[in-house]
mmCIF file with all atom_site columns, C-alpha atoms in Angstrom:
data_model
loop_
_atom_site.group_PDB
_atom_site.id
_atom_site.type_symbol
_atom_site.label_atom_id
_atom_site.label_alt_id
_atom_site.label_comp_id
_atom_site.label_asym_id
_atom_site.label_entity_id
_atom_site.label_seq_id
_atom_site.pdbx_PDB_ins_code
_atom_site.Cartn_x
_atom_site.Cartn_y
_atom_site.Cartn_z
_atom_site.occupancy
_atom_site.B_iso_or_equiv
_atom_site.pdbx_formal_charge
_atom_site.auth_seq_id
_atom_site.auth_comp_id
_atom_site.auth_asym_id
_atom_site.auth_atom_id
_atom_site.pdbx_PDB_model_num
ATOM 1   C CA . UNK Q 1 1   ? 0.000   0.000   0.000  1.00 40.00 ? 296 UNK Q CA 1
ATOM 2   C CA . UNK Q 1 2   ? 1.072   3.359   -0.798 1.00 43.00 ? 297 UNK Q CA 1
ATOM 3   C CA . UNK Q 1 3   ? 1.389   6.910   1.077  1.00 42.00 ? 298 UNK Q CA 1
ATOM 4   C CA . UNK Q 1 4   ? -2.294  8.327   0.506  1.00 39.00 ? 299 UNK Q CA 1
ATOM 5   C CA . UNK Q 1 5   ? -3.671  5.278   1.737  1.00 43.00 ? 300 UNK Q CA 1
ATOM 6   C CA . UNK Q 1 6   ? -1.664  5.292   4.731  1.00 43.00 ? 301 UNK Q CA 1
ATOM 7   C CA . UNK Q 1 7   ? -2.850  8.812   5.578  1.00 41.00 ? 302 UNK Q CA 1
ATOM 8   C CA . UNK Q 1 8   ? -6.349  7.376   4.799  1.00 42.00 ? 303 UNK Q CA 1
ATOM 9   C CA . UNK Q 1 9   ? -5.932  5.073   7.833  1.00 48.00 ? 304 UNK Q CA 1
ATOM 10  C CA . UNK Q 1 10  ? -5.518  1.562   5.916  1.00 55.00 ? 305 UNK Q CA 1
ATOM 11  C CA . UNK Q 1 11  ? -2.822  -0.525  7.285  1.00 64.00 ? 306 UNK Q CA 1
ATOM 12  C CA . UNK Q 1 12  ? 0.219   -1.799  5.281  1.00 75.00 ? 307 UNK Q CA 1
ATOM 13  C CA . UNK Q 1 13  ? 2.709   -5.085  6.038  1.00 84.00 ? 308 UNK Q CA 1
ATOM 14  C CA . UNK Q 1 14  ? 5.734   -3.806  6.866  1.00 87.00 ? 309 UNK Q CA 1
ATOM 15  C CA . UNK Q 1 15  ? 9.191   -4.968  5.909  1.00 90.00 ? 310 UNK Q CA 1
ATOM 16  C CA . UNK Q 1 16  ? 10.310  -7.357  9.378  1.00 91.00 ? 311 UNK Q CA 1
ATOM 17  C CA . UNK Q 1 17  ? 13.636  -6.730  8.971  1.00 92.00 ? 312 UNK Q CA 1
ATOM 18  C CA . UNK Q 1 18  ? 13.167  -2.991  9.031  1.00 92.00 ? 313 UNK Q CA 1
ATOM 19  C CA . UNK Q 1 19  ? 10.585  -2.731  12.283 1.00 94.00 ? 314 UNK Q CA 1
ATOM 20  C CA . UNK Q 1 20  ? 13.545  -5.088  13.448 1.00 94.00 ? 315 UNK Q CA 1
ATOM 21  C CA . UNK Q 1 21  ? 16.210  -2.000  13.093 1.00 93.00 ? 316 UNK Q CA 1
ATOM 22  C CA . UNK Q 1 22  ? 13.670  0.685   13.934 1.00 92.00 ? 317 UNK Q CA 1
ATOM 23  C CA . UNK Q 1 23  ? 12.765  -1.120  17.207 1.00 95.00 ? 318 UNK Q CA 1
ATOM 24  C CA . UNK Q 1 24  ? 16.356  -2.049  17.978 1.00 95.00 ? 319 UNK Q CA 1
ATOM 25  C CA . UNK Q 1 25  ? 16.500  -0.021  21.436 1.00 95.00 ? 320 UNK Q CA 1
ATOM 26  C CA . UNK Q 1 26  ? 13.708  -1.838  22.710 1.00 95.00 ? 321 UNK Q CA 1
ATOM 27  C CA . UNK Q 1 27  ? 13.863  -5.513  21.142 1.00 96.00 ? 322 UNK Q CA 1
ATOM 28  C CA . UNK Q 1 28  ? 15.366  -8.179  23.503 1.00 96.00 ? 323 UNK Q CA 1
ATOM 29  C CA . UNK Q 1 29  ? 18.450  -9.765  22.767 1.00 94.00 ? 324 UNK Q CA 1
ATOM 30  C CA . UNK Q 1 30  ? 17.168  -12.829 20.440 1.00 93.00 ? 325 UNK Q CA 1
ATOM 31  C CA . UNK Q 1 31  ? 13.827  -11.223 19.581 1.00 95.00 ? 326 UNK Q CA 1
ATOM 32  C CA . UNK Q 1 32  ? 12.282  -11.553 15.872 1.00 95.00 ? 327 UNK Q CA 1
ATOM 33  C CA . UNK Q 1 33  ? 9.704   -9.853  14.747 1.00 96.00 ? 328 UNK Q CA 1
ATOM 34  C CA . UNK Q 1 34  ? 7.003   -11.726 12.542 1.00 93.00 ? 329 UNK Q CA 1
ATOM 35  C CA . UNK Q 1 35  ? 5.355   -9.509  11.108 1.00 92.00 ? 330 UNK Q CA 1
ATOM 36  C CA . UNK Q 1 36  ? 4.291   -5.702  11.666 1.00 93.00 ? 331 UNK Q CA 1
ATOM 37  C CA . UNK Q 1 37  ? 1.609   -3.433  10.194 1.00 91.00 ? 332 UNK Q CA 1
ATOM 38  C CA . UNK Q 1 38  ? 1.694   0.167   9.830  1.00 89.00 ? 333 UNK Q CA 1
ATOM 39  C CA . UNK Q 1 39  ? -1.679  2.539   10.481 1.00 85.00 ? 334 UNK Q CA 1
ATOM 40  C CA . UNK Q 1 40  ? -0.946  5.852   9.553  1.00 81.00 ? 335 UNK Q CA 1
ATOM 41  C CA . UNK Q 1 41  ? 2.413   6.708   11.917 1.00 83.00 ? 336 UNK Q CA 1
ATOM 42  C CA . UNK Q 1 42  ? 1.436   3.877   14.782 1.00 88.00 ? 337 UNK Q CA 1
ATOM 43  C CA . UNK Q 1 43  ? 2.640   0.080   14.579 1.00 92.00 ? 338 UNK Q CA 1
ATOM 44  C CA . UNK Q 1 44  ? 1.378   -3.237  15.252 1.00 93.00 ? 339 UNK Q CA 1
ATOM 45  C CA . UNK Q 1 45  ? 4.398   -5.016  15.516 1.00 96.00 ? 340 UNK Q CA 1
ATOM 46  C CA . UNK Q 1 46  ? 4.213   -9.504  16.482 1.00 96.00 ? 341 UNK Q CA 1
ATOM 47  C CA . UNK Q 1 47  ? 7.146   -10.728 17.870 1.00 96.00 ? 342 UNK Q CA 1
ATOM 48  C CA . UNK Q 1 48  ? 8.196   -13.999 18.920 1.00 95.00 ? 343 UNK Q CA 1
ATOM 49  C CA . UNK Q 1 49  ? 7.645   -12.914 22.508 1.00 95.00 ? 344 UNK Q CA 1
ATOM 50  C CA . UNK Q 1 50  ? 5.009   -10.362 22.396 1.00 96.00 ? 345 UNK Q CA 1
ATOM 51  C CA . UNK Q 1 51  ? 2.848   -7.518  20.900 1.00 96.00 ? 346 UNK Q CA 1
ATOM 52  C CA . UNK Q 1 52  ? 4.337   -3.899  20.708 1.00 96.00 ? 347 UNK Q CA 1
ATOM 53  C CA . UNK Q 1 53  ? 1.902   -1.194  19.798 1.00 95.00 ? 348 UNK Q CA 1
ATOM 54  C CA . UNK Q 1 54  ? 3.532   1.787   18.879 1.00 94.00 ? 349 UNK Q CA 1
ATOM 55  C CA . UNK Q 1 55  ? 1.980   5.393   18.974 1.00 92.00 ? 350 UNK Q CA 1
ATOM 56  C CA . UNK Q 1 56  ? 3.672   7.837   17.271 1.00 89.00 ? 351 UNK Q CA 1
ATOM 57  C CA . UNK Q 1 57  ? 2.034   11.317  19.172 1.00 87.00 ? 352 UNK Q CA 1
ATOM 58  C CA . UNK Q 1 58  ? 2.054   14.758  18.147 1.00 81.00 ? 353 UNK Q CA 1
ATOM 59  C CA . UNK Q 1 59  ? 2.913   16.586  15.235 1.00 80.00 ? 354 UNK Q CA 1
ATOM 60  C CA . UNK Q 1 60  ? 6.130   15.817  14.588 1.00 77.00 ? 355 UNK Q CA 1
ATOM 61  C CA . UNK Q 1 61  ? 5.855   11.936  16.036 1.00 73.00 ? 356 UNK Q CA 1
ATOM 62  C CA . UNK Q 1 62  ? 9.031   12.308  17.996 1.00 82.00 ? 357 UNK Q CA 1
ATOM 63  C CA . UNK Q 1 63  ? 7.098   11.550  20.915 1.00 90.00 ? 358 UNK Q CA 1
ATOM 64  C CA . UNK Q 1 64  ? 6.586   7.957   21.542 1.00 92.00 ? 359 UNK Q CA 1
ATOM 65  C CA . UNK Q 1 65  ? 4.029   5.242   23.373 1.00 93.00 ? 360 UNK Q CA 1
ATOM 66  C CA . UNK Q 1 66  ? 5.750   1.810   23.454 1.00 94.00 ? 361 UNK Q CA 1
ATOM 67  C CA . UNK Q 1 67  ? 2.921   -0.732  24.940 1.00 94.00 ? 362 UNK Q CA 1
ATOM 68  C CA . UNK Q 1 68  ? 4.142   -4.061  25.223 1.00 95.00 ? 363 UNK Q CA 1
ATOM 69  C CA . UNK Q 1 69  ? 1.337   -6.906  25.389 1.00 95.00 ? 364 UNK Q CA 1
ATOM 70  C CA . UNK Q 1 70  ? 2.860   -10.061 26.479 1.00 95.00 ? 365 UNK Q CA 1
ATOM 71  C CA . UNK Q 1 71  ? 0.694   -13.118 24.570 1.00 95.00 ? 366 UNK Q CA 1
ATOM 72  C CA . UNK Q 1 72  ? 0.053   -15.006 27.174 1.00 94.00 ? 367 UNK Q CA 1
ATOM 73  C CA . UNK Q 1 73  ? -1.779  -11.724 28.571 1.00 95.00 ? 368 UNK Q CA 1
ATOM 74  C CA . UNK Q 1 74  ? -4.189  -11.353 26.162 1.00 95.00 ? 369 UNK Q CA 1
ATOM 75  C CA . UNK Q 1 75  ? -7.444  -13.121 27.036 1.00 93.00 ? 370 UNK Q CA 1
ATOM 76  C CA . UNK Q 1 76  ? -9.393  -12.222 24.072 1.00 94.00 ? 371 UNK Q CA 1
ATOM 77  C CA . UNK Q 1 77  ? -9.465  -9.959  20.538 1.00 94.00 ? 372 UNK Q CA 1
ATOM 78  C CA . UNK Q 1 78  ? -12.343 -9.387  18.376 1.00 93.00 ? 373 UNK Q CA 1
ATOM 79  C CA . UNK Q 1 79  ? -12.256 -8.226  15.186 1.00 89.00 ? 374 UNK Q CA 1
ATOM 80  C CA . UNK Q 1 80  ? -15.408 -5.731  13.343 1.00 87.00 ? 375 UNK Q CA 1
ATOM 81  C CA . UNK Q 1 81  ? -15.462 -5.893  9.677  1.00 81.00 ? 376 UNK Q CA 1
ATOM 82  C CA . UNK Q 1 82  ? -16.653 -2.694  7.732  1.00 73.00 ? 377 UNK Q CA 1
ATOM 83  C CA . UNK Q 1 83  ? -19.799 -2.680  6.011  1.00 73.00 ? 378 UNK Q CA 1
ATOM 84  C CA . UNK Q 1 84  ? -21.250 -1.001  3.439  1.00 71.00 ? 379 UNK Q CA 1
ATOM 85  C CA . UNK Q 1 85  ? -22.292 2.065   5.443  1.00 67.00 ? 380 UNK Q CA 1
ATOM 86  C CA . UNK Q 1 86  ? -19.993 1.911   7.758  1.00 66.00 ? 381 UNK Q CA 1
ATOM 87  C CA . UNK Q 1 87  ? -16.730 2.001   6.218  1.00 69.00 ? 382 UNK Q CA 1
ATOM 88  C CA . UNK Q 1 88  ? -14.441 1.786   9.376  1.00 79.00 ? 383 UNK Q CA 1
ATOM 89  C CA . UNK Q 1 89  ? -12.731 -1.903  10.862 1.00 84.00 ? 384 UNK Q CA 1
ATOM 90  C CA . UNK Q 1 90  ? -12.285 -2.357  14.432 1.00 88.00 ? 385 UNK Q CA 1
ATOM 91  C CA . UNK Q 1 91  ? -9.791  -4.363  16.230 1.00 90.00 ? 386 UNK Q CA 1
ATOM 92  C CA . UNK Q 1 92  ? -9.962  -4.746  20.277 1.00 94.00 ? 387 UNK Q CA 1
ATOM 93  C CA . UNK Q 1 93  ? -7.524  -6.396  22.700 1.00 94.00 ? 388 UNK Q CA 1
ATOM 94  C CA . UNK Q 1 94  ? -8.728  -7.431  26.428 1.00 95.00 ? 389 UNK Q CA 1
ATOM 95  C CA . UNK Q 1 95  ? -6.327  -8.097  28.776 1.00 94.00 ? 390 UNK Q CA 1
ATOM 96  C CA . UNK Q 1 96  ? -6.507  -10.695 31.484 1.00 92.00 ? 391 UNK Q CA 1
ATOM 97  C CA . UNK Q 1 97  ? -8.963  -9.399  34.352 1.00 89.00 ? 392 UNK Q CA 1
ATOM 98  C CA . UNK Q 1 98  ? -9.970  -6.574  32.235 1.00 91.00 ? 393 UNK Q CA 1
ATOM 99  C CA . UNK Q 1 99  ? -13.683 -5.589  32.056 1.00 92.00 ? 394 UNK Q CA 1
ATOM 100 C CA . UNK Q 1 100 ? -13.148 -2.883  29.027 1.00 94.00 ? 395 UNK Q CA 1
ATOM 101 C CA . UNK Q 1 101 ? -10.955 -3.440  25.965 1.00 94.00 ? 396 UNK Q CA 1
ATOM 102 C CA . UNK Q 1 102 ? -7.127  -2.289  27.146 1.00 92.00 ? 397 UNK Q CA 1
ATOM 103 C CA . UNK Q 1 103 ? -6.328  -1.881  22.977 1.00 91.00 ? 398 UNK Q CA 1
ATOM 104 C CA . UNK Q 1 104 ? -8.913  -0.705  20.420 1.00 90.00 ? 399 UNK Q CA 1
ATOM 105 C CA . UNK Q 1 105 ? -7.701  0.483   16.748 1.00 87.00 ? 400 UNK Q CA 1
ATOM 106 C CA . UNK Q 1 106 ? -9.858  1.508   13.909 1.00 84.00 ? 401 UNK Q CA 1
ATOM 107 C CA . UNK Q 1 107 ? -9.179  0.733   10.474 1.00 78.00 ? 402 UNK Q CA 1
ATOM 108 C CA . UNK Q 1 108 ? -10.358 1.832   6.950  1.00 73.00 ? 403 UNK Q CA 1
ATOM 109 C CA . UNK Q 1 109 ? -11.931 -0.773  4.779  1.00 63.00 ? 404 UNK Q CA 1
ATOM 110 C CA . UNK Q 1 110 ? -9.483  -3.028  3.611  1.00 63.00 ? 405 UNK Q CA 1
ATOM 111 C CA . UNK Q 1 111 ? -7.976  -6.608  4.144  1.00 71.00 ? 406 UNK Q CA 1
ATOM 112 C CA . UNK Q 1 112 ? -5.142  -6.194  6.358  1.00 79.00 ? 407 UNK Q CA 1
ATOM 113 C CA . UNK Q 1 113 ? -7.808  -6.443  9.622  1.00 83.00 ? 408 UNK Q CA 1
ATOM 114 C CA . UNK Q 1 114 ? -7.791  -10.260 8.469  1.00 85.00 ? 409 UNK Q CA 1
ATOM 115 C CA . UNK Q 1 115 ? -4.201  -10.179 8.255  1.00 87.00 ? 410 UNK Q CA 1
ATOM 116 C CA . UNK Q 1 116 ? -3.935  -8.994  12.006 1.00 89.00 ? 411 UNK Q CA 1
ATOM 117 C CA . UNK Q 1 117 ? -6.431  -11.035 13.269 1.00 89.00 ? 412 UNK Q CA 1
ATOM 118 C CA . UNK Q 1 118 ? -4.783  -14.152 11.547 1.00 92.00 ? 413 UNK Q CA 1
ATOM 119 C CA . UNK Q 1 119 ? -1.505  -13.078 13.327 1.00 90.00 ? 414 UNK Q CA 1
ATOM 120 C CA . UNK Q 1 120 ? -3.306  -12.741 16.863 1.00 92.00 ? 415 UNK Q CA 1
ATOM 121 C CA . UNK Q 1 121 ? -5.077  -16.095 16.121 1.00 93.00 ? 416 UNK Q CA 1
ATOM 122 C CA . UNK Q 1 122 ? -1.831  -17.706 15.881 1.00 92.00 ? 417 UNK Q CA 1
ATOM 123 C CA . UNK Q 1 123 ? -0.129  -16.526 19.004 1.00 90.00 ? 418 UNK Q CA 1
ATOM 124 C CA . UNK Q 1 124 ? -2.609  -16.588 21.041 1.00 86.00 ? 419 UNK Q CA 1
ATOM 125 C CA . UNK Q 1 125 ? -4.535  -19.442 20.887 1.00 77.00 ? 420 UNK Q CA 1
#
């Protein structure tokens, strides 16, 4: 996917090996990444030990929110498709004990939300 349609809020694989070098300072020693998506500036990055969300904040981005989600924290996901009218995806992560979703993201209609929930599917369950 190209520029405009990450400004538009549609999410694009990323290259692993580059998340890898941008997320260097905070990667453990022996971590891989398997895959990452980009949503406008933020990140959804799967490695073999966890989920990073990245928020990129403010207008120049310098500013930065690392969450890290270990797997075995994550109690349950759910994914909302867009429609026809409604043209926005959801994705929401609960965390163990947690009444209210600790990770929500929307998404522009397009495939990657299968992509992501494929990814979540296979390191959590």
């Amino acid at each position: 996917m190209g520029f405009i349609e990450g400004l538009l809020g549609n999410a694009s694989t990323l290259s692993t090996a580059a998340v890898k070098e941008e997320l260097a300072h905070i990667l453990l020693d022996g971590e891989n990444v398997g895959a990452a998506f980009k949503l406008v500036r933020d990140l959804i990055v799967f490695t073999d030990k966890r989920l990073i969300l990245v928020d990129k904040q403010g207008i120049t981005g310098k500013k930065t929110e690392f969450q890290s989600i270990p797997y075995k924290s994550i109690s349950r996901f759910s994914v909302e498709t867009a429609g026809r009218f409604d043209l926005d995806s959801e994705l929401k992560i609960w965390i163990s004990g947690a009444e209210l979703p600790a990770v929500s993201k929307q998404f522009k209609k397009d495939d990657s939300i299968y992509d992501i929930q494929k990814a979540l599917a296979a390191v959590c369950m």
